[in-house]
mmCIF file of N, CA and C in Angstrom:
data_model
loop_
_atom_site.group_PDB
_atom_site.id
_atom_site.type_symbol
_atom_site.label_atom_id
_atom_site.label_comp_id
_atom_site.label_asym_id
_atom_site.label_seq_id
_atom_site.Cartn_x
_atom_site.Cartn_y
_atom_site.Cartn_z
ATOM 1 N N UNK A 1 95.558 2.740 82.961
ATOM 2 C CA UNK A 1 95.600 3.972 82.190
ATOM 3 C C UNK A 1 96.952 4.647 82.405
ATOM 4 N N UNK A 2 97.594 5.197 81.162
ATOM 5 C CA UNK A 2 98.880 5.249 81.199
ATOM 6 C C UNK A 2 98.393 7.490 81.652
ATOM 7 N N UNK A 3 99.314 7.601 82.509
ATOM 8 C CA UNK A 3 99.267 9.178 83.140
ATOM 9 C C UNK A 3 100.640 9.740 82.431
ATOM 10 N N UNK A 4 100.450 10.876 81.957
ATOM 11 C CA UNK A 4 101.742 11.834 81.081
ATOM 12 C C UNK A 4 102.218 12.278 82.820
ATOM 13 N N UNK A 5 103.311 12.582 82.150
ATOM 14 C CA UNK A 5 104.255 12.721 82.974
ATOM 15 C C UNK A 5 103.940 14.567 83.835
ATOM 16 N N UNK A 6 104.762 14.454 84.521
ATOM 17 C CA UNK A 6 104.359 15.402 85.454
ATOM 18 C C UNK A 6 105.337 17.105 84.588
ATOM 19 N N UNK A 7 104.550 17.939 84.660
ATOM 20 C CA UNK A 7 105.276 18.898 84.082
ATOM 21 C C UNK A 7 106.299 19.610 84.744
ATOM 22 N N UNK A 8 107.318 19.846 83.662
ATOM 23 C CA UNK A 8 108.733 20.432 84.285
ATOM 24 C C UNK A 8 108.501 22.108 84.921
ATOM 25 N N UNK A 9 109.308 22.228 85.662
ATOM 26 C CA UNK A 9 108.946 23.450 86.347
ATOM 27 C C UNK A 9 109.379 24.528 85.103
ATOM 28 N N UNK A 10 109.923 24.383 83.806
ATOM 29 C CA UNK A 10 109.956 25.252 83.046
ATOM 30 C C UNK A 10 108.692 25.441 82.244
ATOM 31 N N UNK A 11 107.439 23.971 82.064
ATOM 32 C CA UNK A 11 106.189 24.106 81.575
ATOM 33 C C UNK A 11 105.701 24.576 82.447
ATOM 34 N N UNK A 12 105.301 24.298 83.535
ATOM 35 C CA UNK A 12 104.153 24.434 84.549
ATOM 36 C C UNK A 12 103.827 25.880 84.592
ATOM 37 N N UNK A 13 104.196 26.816 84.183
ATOM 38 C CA UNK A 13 103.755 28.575 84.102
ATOM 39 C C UNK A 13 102.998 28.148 82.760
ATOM 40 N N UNK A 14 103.338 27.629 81.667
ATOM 41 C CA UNK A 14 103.029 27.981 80.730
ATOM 42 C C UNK A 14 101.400 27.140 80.528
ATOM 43 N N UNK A 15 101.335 25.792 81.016
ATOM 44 C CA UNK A 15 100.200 25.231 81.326
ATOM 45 C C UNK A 15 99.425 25.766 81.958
ATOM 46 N N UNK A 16 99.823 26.767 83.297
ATOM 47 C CA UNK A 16 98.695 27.200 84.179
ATOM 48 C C UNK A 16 98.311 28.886 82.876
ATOM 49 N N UNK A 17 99.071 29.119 82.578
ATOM 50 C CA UNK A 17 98.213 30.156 81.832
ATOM 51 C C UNK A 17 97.322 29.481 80.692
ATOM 52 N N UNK A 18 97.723 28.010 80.379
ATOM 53 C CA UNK A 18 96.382 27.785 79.320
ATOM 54 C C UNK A 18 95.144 27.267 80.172
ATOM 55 N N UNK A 19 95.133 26.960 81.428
ATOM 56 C CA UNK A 19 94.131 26.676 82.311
ATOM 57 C C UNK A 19 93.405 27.941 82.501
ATOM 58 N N UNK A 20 94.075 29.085 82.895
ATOM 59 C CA UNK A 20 93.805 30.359 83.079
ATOM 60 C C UNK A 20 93.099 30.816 81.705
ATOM 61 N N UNK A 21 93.279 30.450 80.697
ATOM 62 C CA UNK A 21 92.433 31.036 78.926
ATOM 63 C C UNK A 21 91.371 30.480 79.358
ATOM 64 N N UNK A 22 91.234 28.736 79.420
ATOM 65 C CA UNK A 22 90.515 28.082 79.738
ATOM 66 C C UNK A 22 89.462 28.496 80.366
ATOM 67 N N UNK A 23 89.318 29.106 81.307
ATOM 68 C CA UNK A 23 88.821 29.403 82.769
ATOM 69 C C UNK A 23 88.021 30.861 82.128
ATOM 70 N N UNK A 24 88.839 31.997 80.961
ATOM 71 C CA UNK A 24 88.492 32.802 80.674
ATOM 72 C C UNK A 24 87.194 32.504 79.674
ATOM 73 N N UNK A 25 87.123 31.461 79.260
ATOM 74 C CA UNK A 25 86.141 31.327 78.064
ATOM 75 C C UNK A 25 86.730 31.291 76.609
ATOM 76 N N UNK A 26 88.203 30.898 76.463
ATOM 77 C CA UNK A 26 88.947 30.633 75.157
ATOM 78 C C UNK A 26 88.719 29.358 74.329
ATOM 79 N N UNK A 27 88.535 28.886 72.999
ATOM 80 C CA UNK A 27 87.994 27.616 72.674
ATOM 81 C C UNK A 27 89.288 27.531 71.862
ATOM 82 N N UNK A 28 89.406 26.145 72.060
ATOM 83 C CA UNK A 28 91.211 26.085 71.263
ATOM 84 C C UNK A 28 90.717 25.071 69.853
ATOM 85 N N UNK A 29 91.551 25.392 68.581
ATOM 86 C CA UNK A 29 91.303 24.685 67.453
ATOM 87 C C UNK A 29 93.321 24.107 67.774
ATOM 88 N N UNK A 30 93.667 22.836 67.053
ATOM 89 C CA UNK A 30 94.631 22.002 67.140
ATOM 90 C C UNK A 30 94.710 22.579 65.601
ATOM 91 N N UNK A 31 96.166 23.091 65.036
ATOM 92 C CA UNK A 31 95.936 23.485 63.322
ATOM 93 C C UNK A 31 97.177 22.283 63.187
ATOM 94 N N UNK A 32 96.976 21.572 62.072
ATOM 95 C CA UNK A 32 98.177 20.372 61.715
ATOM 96 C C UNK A 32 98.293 21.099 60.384
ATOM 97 N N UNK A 33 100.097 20.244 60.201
ATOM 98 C CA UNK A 33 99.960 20.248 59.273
ATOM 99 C C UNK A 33 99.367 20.185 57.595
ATOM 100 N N UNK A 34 100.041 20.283 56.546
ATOM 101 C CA UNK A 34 99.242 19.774 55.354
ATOM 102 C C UNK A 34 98.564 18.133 55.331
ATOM 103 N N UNK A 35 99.341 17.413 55.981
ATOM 104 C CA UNK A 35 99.277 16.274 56.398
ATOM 105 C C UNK A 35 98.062 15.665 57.126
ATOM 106 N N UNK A 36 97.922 16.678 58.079
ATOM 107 C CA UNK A 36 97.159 16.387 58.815
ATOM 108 C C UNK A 36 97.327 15.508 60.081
ATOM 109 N N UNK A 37 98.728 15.678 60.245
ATOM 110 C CA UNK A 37 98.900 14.333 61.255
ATOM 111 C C UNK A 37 99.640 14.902 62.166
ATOM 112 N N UNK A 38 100.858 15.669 61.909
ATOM 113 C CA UNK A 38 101.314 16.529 63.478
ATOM 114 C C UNK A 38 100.755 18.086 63.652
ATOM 115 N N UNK A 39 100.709 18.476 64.848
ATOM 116 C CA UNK A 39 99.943 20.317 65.147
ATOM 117 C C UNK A 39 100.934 20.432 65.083
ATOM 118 N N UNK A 40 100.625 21.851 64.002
ATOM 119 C CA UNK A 40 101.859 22.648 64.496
ATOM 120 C C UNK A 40 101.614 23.917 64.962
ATOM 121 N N UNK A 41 100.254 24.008 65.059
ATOM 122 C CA UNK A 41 100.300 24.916 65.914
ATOM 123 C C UNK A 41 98.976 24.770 66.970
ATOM 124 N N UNK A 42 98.633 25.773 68.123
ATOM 125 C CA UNK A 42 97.219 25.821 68.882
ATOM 126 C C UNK A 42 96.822 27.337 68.292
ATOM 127 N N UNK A 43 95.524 27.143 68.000
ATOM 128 C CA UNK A 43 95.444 28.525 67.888
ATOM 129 C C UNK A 43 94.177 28.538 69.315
ATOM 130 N N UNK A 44 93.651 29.689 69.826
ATOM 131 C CA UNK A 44 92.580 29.463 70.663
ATOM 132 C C UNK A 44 91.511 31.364 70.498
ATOM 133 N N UNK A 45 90.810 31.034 70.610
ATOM 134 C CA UNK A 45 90.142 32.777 70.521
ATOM 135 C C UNK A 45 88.726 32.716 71.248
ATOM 136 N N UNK A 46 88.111 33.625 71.705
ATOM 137 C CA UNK A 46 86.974 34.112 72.441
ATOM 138 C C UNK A 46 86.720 35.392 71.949
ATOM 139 N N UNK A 47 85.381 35.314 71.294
ATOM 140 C CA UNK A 47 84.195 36.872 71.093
ATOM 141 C C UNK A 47 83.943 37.356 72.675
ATOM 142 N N UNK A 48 84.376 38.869 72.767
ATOM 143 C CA UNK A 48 83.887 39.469 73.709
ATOM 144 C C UNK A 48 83.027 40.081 73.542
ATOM 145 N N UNK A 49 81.948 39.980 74.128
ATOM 146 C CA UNK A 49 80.842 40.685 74.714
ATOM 147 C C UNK A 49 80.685 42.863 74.129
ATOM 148 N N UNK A 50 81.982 42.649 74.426
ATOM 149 C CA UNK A 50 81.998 44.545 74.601
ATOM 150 C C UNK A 50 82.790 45.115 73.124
ATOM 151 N N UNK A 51 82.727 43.973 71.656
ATOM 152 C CA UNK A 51 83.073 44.425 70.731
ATOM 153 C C UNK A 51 84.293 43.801 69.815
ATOM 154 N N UNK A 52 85.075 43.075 70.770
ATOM 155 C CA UNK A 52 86.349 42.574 70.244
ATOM 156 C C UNK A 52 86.329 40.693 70.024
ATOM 157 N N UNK A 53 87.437 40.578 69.276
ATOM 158 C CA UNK A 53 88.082 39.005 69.354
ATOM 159 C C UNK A 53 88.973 39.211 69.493
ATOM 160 N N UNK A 54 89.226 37.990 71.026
ATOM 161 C CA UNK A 54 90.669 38.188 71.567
ATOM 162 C C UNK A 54 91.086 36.694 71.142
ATOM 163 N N UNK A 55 92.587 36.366 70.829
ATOM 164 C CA UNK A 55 93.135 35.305 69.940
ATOM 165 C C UNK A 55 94.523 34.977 70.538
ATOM 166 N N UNK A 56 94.842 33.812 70.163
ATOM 167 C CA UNK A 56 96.441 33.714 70.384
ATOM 168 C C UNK A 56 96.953 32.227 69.908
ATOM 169 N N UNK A 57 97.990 32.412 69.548
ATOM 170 C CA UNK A 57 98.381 31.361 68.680
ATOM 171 C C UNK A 57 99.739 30.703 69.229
ATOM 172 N N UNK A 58 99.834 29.225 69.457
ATOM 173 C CA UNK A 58 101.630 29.163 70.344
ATOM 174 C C UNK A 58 101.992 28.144 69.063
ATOM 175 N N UNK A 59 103.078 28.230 68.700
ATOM 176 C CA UNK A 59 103.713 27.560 68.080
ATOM 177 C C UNK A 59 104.825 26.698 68.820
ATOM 178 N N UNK A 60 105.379 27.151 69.942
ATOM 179 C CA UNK A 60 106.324 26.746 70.929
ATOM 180 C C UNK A 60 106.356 27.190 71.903
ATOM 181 N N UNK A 61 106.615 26.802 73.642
ATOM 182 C CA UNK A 61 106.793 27.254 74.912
ATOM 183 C C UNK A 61 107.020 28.713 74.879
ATOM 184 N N UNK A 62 107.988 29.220 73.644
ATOM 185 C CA UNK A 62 108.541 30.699 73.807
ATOM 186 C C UNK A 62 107.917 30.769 71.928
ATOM 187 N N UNK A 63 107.305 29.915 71.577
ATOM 188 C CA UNK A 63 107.263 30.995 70.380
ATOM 189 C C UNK A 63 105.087 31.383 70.501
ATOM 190 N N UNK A 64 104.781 32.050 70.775
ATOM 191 C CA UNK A 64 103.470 32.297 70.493
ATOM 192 C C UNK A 64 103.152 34.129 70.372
ATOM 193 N N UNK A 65 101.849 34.250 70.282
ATOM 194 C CA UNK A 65 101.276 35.510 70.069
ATOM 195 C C UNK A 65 100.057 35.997 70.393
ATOM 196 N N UNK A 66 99.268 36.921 70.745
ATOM 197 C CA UNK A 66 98.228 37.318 71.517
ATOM 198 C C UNK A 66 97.819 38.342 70.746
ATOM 199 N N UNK A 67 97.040 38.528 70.209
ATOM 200 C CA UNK A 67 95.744 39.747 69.740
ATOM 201 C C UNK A 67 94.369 40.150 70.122
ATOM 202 N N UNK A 68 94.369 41.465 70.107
ATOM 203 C CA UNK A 68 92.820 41.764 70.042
ATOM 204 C C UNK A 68 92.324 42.510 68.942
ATOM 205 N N UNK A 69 91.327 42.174 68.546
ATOM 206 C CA UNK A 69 90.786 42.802 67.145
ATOM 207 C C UNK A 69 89.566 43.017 66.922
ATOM 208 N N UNK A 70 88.814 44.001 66.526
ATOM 209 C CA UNK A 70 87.484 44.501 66.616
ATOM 210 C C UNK A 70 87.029 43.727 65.651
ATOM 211 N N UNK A 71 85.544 43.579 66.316
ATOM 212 C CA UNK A 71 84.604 41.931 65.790
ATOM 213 C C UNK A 71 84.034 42.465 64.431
ATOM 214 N N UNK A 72 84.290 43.400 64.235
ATOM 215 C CA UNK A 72 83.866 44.198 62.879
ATOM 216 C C UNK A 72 84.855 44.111 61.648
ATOM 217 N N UNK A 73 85.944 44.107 62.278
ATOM 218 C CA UNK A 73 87.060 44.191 61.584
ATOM 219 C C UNK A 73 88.211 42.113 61.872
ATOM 220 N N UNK A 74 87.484 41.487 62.315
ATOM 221 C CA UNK A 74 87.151 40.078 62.596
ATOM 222 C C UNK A 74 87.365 39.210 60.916
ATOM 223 N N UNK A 75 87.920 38.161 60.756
ATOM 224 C CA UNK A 75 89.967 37.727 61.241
ATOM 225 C C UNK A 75 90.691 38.899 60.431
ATOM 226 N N UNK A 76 90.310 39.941 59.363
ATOM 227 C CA UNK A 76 91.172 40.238 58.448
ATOM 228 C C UNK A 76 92.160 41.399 59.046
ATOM 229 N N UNK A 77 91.215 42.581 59.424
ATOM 230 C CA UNK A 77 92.061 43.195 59.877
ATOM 231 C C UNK A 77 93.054 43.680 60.815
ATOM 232 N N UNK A 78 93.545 44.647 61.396
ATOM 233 C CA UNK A 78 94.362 44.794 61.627
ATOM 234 C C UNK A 78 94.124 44.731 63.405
ATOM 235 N N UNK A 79 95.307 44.217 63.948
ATOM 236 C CA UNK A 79 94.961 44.040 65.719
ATOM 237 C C UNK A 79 94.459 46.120 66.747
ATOM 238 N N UNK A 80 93.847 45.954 67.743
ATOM 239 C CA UNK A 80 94.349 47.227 68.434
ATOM 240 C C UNK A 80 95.154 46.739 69.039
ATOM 241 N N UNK A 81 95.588 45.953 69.756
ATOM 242 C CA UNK A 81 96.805 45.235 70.432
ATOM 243 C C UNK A 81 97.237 43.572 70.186
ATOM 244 N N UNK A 82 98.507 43.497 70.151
ATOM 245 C CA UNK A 82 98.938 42.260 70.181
ATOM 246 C C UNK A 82 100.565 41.726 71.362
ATOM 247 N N UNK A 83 100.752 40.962 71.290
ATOM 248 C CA UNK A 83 102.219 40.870 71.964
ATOM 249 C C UNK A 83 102.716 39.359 71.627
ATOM 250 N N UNK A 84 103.652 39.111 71.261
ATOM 251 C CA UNK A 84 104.355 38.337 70.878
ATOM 252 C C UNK A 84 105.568 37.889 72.291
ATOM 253 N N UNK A 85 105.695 36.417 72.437
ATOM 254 C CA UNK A 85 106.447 36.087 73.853
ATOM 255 C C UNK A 85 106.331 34.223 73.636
ATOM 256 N N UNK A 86 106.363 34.218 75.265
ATOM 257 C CA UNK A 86 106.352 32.933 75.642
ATOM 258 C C UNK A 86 104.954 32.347 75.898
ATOM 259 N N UNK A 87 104.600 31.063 75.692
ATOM 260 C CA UNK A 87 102.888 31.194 75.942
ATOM 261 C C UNK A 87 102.240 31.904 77.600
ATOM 262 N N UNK A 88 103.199 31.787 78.565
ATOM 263 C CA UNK A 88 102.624 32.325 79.628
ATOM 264 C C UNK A 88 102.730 33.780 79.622
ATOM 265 N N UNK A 89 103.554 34.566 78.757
ATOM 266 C CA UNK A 89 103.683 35.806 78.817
ATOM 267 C C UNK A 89 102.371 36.908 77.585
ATOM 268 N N UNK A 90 101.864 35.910 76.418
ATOM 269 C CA UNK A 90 101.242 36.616 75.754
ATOM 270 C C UNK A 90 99.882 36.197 76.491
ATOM 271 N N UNK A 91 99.515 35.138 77.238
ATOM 272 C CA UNK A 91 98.654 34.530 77.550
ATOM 273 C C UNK A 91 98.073 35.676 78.407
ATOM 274 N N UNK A 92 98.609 35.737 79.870
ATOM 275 C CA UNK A 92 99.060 36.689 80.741
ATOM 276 C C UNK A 92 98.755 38.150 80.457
ATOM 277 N N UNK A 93 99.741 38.901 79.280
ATOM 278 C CA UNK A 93 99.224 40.253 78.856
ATOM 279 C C UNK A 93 97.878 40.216 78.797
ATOM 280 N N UNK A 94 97.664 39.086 77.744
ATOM 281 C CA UNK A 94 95.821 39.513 77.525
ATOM 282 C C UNK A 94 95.199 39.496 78.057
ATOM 283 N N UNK A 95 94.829 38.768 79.216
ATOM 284 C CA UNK A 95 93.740 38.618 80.383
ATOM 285 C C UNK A 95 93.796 39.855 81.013
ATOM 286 N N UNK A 96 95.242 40.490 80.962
ATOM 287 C CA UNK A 96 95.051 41.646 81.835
ATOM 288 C C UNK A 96 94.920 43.001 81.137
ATOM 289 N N UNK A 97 94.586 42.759 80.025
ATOM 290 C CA UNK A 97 93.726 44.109 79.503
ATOM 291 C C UNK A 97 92.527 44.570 80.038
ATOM 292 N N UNK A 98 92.615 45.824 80.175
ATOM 293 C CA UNK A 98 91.106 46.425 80.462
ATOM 294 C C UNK A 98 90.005 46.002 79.233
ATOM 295 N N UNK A 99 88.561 45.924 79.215
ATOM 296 C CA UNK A 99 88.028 45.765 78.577
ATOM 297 C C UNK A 99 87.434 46.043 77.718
ATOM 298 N N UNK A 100 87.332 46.339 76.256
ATOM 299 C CA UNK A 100 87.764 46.946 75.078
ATOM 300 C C UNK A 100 86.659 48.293 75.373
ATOM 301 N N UNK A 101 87.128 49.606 75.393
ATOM 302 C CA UNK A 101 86.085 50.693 75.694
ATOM 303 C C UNK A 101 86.355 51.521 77.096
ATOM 304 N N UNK A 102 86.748 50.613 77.728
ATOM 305 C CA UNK A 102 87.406 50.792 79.198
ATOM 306 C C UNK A 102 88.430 51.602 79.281
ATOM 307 N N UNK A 103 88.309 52.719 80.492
ATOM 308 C CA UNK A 103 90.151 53.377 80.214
ATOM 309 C C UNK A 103 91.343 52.661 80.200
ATOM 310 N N UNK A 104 91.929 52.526 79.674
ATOM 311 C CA UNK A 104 93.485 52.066 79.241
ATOM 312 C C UNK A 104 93.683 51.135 78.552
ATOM 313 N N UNK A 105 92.177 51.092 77.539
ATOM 314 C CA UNK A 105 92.242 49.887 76.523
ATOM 315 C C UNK A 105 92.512 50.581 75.281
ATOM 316 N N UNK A 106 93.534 49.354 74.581
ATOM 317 C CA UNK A 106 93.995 50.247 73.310
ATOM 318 C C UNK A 106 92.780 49.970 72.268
ATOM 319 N N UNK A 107 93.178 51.454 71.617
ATOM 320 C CA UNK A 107 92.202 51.705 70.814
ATOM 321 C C UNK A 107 92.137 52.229 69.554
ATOM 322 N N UNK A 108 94.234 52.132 69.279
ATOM 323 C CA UNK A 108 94.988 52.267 67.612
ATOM 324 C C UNK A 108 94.659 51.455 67.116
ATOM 325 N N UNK A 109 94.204 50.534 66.080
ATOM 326 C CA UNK A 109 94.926 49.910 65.543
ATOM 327 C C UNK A 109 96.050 49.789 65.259
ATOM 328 N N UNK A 110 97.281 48.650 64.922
ATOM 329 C CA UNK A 110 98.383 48.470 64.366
ATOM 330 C C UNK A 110 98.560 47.434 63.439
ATOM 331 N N UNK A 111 99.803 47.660 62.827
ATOM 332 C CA UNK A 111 100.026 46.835 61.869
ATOM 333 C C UNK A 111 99.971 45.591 62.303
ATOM 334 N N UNK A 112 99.798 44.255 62.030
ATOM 335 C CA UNK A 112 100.302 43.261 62.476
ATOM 336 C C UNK A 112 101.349 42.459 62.287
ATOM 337 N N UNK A 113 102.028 41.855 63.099
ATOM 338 C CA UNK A 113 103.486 41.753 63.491
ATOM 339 C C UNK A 113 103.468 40.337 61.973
ATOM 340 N N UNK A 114 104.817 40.561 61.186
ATOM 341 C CA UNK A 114 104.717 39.869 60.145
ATOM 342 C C UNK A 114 105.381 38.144 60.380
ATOM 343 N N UNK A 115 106.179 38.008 61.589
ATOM 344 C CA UNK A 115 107.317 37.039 61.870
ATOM 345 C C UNK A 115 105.384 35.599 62.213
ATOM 346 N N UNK A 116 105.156 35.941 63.516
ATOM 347 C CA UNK A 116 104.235 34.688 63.568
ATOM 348 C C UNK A 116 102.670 35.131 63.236
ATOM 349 N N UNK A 117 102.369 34.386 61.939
ATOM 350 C CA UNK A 117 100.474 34.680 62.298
ATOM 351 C C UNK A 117 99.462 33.984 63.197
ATOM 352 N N UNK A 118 98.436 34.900 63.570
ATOM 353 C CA UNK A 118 97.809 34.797 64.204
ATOM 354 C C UNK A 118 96.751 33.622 63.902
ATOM 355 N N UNK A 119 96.498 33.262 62.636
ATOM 356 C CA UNK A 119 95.426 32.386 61.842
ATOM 357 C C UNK A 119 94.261 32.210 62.676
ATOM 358 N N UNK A 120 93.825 33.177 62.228
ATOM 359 C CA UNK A 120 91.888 33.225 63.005
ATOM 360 C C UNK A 120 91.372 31.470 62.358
ATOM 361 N N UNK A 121 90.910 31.450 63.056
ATOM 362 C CA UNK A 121 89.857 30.345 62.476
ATOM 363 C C UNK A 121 88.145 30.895 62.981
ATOM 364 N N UNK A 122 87.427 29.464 62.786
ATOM 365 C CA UNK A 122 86.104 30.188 63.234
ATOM 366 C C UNK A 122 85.642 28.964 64.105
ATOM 367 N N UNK A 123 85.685 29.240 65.421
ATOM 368 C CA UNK A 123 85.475 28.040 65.964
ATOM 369 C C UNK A 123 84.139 27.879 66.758
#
């Protein structure tokens, strides 16, 4: 059995935060192209319990994005929080939100950021 290679110390943050989604209860969809034959992107999301869907989408090591969005308002509208980064950095923000209702959980809505989408799926 052929073993992938060992990750570079510039992946290895970014892997342990998808172990860390993992671990949170995140279910990942693979989105390919029209083709159907290369991903081009991960998207991954988890229903919380206390009202929200939390989401995040990587397109690259540094290109991905993180949302939370009320399960009411579930894929269309608009995030109460999002952050845009590296996959270990949007990964990261989100886990460490308080929990939607909780003091210091956001509770604006905002626009959503137009450069990468989020593409809910329903998994």
């Amino acid at each position: 059995m052929l073993m992938p290679p060992p990750f570079t110390s510039e992946e290895a943050p970014h892997h342990s935060a998808l172990l860390r989604a993992i671990d949170a209860g995140f279910q990942f969809l693979h989105l390919s192209e029209s083709e159907g034959q290369e991903i081009a992107a991960i998207y991954a999301e988890r229903w919380c319990s206390y009202g929200v869907v939390e989401s995040f989408t990587i397109r690259g090591m540094n290109e991905a994005v993180s949302a939370r969005i009320r399960t009411e308002n579930y894929p269309d509208g608009d995030p109460l929080w999002q952050h845009t980064g590296s996959v270990e950095a949007v990964i990261t923000e989100l886990l460490a939100l308080p929990p939607h209702g909780f003091p210091g959980a956001p509770t604006i809505t905002r626009r959503r950021f137009s450069g990468l989408l989020l593409l809910p799926g329903t998994l």
